[in-house]
PDB file of C-alpha atoms in Angstrom:
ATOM      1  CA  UNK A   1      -7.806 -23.002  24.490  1.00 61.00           C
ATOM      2  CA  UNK A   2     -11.413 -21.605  22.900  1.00 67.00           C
ATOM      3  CA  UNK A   3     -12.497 -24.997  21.888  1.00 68.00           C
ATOM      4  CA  UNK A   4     -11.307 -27.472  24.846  1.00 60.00           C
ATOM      5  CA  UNK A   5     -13.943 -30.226  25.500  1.00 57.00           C
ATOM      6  CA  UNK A   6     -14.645 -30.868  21.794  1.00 70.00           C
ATOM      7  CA  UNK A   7     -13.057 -32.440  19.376  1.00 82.00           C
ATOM      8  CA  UNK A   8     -10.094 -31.141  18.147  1.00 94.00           C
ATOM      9  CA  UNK A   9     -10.420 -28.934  14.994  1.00 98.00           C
ATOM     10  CA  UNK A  10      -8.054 -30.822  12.046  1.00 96.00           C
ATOM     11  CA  UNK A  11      -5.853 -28.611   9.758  1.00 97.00           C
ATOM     12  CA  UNK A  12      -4.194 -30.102   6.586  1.00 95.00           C
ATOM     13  CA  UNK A  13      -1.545 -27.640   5.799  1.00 96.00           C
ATOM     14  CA  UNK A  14       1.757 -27.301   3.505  1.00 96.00           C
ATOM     15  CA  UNK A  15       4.140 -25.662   5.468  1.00 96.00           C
ATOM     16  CA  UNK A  16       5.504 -23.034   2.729  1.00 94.00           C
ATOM     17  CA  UNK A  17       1.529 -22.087   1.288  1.00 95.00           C
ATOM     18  CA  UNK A  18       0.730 -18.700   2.015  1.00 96.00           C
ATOM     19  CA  UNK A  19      -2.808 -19.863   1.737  1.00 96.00           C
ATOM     20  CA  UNK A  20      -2.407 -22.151   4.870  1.00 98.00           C
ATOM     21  CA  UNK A  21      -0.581 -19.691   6.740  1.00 98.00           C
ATOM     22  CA  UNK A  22      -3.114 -17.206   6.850  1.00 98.00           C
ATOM     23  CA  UNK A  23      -5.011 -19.986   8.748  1.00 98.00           C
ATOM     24  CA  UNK A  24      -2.361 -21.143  11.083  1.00 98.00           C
ATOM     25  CA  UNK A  25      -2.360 -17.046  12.213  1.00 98.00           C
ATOM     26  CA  UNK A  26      -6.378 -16.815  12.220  1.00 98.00           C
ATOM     27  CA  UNK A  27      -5.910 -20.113  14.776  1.00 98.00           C
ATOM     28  CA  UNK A  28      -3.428 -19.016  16.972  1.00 98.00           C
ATOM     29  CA  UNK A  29      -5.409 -15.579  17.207  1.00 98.00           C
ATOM     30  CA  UNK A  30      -8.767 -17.419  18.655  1.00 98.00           C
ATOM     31  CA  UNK A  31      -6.602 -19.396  20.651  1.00 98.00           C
ATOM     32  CA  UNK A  32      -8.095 -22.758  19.098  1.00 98.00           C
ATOM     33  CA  UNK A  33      -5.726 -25.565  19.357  1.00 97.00           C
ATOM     34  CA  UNK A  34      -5.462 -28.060  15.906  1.00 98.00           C
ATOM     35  CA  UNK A  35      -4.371 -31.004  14.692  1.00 96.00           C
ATOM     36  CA  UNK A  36      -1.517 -30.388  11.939  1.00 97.00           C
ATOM     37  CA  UNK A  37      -1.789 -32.457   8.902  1.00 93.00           C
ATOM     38  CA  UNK A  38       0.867 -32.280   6.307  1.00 93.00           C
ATOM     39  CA  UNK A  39      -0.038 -32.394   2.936  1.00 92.00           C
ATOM     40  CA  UNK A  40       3.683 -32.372   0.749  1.00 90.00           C
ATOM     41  CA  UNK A  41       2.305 -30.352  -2.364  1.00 86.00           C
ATOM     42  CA  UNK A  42       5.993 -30.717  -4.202  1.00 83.00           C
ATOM     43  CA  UNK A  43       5.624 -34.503  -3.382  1.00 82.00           C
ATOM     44  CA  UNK A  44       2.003 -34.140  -4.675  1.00 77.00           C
ATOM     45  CA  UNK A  45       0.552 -35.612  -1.614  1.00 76.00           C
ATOM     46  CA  UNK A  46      -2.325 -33.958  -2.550  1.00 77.00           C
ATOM     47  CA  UNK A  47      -3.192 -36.458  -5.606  1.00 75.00           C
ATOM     48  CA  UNK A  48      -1.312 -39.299  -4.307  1.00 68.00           C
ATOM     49  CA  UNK A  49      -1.305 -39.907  -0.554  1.00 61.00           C
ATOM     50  CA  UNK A  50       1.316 -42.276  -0.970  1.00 59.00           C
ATOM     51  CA  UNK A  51       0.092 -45.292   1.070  1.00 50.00           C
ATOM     52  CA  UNK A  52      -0.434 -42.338   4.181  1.00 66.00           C
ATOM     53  CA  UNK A  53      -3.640 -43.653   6.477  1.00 59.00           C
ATOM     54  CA  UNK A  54      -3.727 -39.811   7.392  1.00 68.00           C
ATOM     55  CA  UNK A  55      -4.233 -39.009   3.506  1.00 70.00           C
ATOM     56  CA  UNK A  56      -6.377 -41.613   1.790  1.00 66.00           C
ATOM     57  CA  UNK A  57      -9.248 -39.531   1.891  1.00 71.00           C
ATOM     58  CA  UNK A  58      -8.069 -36.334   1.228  1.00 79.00           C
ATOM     59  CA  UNK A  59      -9.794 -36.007  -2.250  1.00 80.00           C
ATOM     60  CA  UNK A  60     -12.801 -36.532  -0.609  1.00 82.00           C
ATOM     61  CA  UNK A  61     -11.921 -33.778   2.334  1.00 88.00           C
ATOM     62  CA  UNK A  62     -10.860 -31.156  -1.111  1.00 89.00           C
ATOM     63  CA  UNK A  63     -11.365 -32.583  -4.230  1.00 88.00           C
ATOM     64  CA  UNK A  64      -9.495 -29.490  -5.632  1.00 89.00           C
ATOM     65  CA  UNK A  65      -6.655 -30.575  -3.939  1.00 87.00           C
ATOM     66  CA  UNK A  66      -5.220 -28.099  -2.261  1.00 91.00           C
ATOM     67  CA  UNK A  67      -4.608 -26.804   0.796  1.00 95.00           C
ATOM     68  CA  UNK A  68      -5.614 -25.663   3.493  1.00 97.00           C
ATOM     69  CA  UNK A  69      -8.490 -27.666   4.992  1.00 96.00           C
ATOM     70  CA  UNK A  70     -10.281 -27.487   7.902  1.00 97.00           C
ATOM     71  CA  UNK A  71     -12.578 -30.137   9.639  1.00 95.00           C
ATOM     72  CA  UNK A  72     -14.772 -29.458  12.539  1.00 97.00           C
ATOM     73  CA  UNK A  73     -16.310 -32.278  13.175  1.00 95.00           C
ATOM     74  CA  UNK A  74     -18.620 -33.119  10.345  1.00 94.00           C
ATOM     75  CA  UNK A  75     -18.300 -29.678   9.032  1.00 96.00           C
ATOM     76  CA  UNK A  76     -15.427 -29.370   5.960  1.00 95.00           C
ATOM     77  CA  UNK A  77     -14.169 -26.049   4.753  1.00 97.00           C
ATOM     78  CA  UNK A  78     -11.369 -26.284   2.132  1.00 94.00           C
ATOM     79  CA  UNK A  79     -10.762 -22.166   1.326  1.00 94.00           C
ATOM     80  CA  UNK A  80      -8.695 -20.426   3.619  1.00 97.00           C
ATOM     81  CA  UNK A  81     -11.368 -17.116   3.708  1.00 98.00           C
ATOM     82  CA  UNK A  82     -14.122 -19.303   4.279  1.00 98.00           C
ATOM     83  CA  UNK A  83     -12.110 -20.805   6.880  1.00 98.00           C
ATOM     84  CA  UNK A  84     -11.233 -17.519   8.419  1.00 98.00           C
ATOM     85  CA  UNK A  85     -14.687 -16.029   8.225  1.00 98.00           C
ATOM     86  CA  UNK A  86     -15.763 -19.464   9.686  1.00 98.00           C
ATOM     87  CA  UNK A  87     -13.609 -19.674  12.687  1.00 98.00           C
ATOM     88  CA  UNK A  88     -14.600 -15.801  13.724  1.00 98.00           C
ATOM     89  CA  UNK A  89     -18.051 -16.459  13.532  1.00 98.00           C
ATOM     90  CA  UNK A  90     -17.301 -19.548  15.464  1.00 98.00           C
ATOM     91  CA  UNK A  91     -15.043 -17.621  17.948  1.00 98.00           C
ATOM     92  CA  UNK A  92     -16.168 -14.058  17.716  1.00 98.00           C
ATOM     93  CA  UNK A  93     -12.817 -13.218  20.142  1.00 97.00           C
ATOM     94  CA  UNK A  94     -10.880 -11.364  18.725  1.00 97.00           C
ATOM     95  CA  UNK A  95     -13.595  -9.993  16.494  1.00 98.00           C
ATOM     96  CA  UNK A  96     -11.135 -10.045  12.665  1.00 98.00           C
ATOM     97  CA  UNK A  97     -13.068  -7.306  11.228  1.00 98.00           C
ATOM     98  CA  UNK A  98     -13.943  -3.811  12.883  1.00 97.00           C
ATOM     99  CA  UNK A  99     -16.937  -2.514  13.793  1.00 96.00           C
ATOM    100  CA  UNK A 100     -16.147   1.122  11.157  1.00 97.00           C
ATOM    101  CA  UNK A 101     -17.669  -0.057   8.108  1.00 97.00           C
ATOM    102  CA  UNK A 102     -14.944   1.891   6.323  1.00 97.00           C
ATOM    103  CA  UNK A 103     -12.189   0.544   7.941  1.00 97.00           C
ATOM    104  CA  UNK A 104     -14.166  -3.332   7.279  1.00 98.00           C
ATOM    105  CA  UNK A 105     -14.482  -2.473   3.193  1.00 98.00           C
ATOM    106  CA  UNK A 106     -10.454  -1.824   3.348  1.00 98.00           C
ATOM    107  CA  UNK A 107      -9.831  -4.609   5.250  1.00 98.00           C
ATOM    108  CA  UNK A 108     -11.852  -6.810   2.521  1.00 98.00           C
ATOM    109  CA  UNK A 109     -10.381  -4.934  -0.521  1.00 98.00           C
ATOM    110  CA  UNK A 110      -6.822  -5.533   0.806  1.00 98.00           C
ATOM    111  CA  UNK A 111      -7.725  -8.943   1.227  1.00 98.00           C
ATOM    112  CA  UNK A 112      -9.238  -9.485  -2.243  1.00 98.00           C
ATOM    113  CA  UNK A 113      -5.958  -7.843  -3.642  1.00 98.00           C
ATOM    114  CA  UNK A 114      -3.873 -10.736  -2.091  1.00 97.00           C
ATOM    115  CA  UNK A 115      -6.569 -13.463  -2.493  1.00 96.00           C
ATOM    116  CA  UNK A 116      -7.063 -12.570  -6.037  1.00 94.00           C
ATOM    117  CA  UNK A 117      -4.351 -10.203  -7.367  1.00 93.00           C
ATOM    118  CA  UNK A 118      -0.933 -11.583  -6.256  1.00 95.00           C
ATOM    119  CA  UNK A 119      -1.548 -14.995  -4.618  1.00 91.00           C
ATOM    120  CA  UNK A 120      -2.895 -16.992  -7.556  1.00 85.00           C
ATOM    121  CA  UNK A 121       0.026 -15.446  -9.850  1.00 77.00           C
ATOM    122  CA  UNK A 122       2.602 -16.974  -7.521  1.00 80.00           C
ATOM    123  CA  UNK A 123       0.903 -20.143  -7.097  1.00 77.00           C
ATOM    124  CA  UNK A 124       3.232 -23.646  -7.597  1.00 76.00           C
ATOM    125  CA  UNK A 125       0.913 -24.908 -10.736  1.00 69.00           C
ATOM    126  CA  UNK A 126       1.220 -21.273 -12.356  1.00 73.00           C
ATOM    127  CA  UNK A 127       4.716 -20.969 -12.296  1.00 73.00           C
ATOM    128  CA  UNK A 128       5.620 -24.329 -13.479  1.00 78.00           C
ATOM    129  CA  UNK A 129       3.761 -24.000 -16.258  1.00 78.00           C
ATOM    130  CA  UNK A 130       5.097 -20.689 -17.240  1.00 76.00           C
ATOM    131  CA  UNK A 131       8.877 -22.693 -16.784  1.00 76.00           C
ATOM    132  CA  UNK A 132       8.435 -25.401 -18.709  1.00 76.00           C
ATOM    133  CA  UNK A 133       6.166 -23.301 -21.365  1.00 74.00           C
ATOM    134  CA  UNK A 134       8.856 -20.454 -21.991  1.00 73.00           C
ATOM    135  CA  UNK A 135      11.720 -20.127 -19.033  1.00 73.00           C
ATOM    136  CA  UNK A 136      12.599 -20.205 -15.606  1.00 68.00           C
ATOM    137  CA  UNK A 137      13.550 -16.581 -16.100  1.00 69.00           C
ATOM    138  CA  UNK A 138      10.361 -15.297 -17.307  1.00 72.00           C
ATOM    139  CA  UNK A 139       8.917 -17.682 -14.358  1.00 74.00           C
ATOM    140  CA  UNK A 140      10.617 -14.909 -11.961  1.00 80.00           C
ATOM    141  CA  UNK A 141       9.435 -11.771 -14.007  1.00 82.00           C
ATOM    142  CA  UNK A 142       6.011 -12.746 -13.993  1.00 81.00           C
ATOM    143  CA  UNK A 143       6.066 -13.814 -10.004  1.00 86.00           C
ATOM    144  CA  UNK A 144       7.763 -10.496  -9.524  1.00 89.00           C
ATOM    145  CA  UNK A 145       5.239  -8.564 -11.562  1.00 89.00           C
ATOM    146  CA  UNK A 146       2.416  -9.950  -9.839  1.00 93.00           C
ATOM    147  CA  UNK A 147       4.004  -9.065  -6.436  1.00 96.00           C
ATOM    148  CA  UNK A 148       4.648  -5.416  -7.556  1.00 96.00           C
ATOM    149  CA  UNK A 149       1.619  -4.374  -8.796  1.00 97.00           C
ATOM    150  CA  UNK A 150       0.055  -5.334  -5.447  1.00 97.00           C
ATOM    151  CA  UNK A 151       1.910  -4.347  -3.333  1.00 98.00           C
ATOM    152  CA  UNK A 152       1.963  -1.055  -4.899  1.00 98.00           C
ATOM    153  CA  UNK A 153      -1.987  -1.181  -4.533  1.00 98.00           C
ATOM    154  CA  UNK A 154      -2.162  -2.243  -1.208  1.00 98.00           C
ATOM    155  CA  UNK A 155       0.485   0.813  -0.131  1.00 98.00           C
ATOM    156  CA  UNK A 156      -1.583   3.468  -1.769  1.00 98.00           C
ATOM    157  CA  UNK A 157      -4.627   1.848   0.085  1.00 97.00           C
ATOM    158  CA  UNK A 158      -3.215   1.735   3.628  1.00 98.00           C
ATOM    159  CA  UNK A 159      -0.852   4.410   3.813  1.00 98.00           C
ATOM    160  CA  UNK A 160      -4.204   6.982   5.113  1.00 96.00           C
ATOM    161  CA  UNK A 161      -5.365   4.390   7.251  1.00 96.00           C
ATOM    162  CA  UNK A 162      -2.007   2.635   9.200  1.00 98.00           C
ATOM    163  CA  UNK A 163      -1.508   2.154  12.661  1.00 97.00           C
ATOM    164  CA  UNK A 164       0.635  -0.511  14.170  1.00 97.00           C
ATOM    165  CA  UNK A 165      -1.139  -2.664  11.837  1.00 98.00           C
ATOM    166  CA  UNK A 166      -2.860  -2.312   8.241  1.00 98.00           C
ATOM    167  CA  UNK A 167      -6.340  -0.865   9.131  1.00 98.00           C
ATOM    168  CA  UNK A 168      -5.480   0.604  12.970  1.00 97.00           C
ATOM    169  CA  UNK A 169      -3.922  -0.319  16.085  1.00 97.00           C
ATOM    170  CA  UNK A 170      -5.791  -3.774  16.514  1.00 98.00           C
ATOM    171  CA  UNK A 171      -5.468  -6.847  14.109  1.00 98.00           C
ATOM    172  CA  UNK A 172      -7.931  -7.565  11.608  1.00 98.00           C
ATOM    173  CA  UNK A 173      -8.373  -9.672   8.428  1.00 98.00           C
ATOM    174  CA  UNK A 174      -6.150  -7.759   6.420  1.00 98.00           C
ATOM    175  CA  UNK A 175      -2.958  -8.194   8.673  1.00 98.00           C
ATOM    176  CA  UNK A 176      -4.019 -12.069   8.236  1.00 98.00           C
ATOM    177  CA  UNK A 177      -3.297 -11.424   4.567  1.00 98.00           C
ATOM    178  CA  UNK A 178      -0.697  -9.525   4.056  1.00 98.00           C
ATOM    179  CA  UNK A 179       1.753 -11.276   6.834  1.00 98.00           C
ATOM    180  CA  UNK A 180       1.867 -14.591   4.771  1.00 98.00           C
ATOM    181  CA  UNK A 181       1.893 -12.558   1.036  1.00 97.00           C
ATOM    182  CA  UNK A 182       5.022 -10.332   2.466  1.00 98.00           C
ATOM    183  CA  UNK A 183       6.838 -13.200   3.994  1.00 97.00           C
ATOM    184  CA  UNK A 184       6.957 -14.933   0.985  1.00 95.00           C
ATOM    185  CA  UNK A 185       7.563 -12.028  -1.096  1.00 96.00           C
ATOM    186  CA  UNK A 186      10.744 -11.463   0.908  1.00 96.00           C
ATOM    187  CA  UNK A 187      12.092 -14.491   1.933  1.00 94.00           C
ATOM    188  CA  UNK A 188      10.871 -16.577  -0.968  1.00 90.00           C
ATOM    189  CA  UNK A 189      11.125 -14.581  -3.678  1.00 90.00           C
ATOM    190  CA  UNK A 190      13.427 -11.520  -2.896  1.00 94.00           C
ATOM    191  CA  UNK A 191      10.854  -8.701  -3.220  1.00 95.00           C
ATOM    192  CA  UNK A 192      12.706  -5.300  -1.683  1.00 97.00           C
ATOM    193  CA  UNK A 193      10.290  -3.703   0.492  1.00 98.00           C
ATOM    194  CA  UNK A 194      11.559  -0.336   0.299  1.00 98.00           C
ATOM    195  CA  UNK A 195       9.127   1.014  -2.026  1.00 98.00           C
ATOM    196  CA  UNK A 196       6.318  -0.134  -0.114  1.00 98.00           C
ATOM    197  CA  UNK A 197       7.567   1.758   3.533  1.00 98.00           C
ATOM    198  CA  UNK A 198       3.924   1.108   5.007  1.00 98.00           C
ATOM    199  CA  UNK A 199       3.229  -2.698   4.083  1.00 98.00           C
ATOM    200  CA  UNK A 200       7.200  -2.922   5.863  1.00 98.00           C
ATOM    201  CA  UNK A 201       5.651  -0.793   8.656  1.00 98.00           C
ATOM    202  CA  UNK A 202       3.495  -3.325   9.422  1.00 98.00           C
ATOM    203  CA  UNK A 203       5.386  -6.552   8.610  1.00 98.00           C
ATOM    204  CA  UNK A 204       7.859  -4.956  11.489  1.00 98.00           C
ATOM    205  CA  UNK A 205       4.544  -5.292  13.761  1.00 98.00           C
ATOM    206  CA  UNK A 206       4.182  -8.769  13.308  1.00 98.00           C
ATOM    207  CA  UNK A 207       7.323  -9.781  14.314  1.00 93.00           C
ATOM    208  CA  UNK A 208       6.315  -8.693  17.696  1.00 94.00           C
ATOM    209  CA  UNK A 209       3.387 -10.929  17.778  1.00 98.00           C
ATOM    210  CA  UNK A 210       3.462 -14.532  19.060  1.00 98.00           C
ATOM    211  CA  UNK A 211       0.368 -15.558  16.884  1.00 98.00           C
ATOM    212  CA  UNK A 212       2.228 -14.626  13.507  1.00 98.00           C
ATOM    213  CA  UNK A 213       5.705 -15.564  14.610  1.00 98.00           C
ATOM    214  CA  UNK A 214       4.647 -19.113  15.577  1.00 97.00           C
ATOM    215  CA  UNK A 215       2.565 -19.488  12.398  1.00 98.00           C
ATOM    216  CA  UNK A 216       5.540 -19.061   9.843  1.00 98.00           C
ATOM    217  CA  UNK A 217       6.370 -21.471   7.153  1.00 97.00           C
ATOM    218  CA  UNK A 218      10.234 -21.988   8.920  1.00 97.00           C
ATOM    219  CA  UNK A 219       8.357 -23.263  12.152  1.00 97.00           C
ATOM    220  CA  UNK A 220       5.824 -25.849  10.841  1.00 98.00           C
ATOM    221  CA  UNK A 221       6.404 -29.784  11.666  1.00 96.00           C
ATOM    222  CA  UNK A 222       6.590 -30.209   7.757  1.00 96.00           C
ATOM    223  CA  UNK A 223       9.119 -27.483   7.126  1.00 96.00           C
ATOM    224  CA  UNK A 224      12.960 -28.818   5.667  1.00 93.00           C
ATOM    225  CA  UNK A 225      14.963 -29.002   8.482  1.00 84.00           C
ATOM    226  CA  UNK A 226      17.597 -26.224   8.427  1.00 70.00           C
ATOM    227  CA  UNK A 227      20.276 -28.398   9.830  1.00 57.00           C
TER     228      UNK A 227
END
């Protein structure tokens, strides 16, 4: 592992946040082993640790209260870009953006699509509020909304610029992105991916990577058990 001999980086995670999976993939990319620490946002873990040692302070470690979180050391980062960007300055191997300033700029503007465009509208405060403000079905119109109008972005970005993967043949920060945003879109929200034939292109990919396979939501220590 990249960081054996130090202390061991700490990662409070939910195991269904997109957000937090996007850093579980950066991770397992360095090859940076972490401690997992589950923070139950249904529960609401996140405001009240619920008598859990590992928790007490976790207002102090994101006093938005949300996750993920990363501590290195003394050093807290609570966004999961800042986190990314962080770790591969850290661990410049594998670089996560190219060296084409082109192909960098699309990697950051399909980024800032899902960081900014979809994510937020899916969010577990947003769509509560929109069900107990009008209806659970207008809950689902405006998740699937959201979802459609970036993913319709993101395939008339990538579609010139494809390889195996979203910007080329190697992995970059926009493959961190879009794996978690088109996971959820399918498994959590049923989001057919026929329309968007390149974004499914490159979900395919992913399923033949180790890194992203072992960082999905259904394989976390804090996931429901499926038995």
């Amino acid at each position: 592992m990249a960081n054996s001999g130090v202390e061991k980086l700490k990662l409070y995670s939910y195991w269904r946040s997109s957000c937090a999976h996007r850093v579980r993939i950066a991770l397992a990319l360095k090859g940076l082993d972490y401690e997992y620490i589950p923070v139950n946002l249904l529960k609401g873990d996140q405001f009240d640790p619920v008598y859990r040692f590992d928790l007490q302070d976790f207002k102090k470690i994101n006093p938005m209260g949300t996750v993920p979180a990363l501590v290195d050391g003394d050093v807290v980062i609570n966004d999961s870009f800042a986190i990314i960007m962080y770790l591969d300055e850290k661990y410049p191997e594998p670089p996560l953006l190219p060296r084409d300033l082109h192909k960098r700029a699309v990697n950051y503007q399909a980024m800032s699509i899902v960081l900014s465009g979809i994510q937020p509208h899916q969010n577990l405060p947003v769509i509560r509020l929109i069900e107990e403000k009008i209806n659970a079905e207008e809950k689902t119109v405006w998740v699937n909304n959201a979802i459609t109008k970036g993913f319709t972005a993101l395939e008339k970005q990538l579609v010139s610029c494809a390889g195996k993967h979203a910007t080329g043949d190697e992995i970059y920060l926009a493959d961190l992105f879009l794996a978690p945003q088109i996971h959820g879109a399918i498994n959590r929200f049923q989001i057919n991916m026929e329309p968007y034939p390149t974004l499914a292109k490159c979900y395919e990919s992913y399923n033949d990577l180790p890194a992203f396979q072992n960082a999905v939501p259904e394989k976390q220590p804090d996931a429901p058990s499926t038995n």
